[in-house]
XYZ file of C-alpha atoms in Angstrom:
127
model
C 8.445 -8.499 -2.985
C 8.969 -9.736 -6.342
C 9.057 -13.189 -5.244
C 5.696 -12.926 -3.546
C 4.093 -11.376 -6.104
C 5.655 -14.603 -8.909
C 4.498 -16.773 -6.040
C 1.113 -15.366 -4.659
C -0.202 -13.759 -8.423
C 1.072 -16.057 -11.272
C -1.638 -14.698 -13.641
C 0.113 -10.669 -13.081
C 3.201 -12.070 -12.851
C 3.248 -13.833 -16.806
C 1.604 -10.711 -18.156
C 3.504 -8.146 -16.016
C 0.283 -6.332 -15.272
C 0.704 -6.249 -10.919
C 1.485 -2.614 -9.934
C 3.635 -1.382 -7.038
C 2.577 2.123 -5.082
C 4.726 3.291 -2.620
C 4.824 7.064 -1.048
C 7.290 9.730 -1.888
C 9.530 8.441 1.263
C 13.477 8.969 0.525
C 13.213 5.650 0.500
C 11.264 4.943 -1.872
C 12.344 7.773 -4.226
C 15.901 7.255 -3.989
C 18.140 6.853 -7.242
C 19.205 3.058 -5.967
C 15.195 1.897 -5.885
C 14.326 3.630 -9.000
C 17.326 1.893 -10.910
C 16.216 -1.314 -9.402
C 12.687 -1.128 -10.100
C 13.510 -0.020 -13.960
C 15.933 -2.612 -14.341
C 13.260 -5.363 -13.382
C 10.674 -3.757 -15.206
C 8.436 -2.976 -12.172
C 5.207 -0.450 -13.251
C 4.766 1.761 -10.558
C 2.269 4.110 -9.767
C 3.364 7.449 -9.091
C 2.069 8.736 -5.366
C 0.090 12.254 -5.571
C 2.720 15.350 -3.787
C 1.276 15.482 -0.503
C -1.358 12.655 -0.334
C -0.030 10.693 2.331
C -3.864 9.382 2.375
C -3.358 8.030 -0.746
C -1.169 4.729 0.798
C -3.342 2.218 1.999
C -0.815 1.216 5.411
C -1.428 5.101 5.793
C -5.318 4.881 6.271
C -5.959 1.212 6.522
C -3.240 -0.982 7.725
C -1.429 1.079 10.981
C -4.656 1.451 12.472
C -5.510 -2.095 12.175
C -2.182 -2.665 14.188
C -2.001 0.163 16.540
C -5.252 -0.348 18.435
C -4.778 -4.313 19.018
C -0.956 -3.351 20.265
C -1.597 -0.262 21.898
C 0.284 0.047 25.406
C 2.154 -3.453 25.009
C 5.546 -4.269 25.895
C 7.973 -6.119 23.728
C 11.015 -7.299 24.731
C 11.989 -8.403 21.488
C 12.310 -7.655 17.709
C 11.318 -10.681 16.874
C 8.021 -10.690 19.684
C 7.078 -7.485 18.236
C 7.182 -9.174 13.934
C 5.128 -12.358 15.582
C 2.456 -9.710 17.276
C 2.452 -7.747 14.214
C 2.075 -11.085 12.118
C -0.892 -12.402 14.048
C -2.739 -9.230 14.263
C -2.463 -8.729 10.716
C -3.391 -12.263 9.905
C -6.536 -11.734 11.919
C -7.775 -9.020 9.378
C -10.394 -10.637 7.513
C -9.851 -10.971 3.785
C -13.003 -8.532 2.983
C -11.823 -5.374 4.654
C -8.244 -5.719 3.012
C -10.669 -5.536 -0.369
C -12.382 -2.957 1.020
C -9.840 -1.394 1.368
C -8.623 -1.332 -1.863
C -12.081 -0.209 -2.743
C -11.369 2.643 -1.190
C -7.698 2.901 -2.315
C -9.455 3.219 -6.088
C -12.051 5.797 -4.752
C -9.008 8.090 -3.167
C -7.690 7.774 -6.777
C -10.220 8.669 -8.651
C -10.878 11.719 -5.931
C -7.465 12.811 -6.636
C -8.334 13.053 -10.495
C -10.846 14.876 -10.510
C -8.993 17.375 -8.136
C -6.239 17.815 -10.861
C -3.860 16.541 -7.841
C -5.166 18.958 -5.574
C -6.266 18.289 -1.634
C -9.664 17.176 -1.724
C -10.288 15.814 1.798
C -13.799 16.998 2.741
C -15.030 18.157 -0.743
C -18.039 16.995 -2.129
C -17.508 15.753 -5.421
C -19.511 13.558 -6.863
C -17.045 10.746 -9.145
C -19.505 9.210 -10.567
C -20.607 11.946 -12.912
């Protein structure tokens, strides 16, 4: 990930300004990953307790991949990372920054809920 971000985002990369967000996943949250990503000086940005709507592959990117993939066979790992690869490549570039537009507005939701669920309220972010 690092390498793609040195190769892909040069200008973030010099000034150490790119950002990684990742869900609370045992993963993610485990002693090993948090040593690594202090050790390389990796900003993070800390996922919202129960937000799981809060991860963009959560409300954007396994729809975009389920439907298109949806009752298909694969006898391979390696058929199912090429299906995945070309359905994901076929994603235009504008919805993946829509996306993020909307990754920003879940943000900003979940600040001015102090943290709290806010799916369905009407509050107005702007003000």
């Amino acid at each position: 990930m690092r390498k793609n971000v040195r190769r892909k985002r040069p200008e973030l990369w010099r000034h150490n300004s790119w950002f990684l967000h990742h869900h609370n996943a045992p993963a993610h949250t485990s002693h090993l990953v948090r040593d690594y990503l202090t050790k390389n000086n990796v900003n993070t940005v800390p996922q919202a307790p129960y937000s799981p709507d809060m991860t963009p592959y959560d409300f954007f990117l396994f729809a975009r991949l389920k439907l298109p993939l949806r009752g298909k066979r694969f006898q391979t790992i390696e058929a199912i990372k090429e299906n995945s690869q070309k359905e994901l490549k076929a994603i235009p570039k504008s919805a993946y920054e829509k996306c993020f537009e909307d990754w920003k507005k879940r943000w900003n939701m979940c600040i001015a809920c102090d943290g709290d669920y806010s799916e369905g309220n009407e509050i107005n972010i702007d003000e």
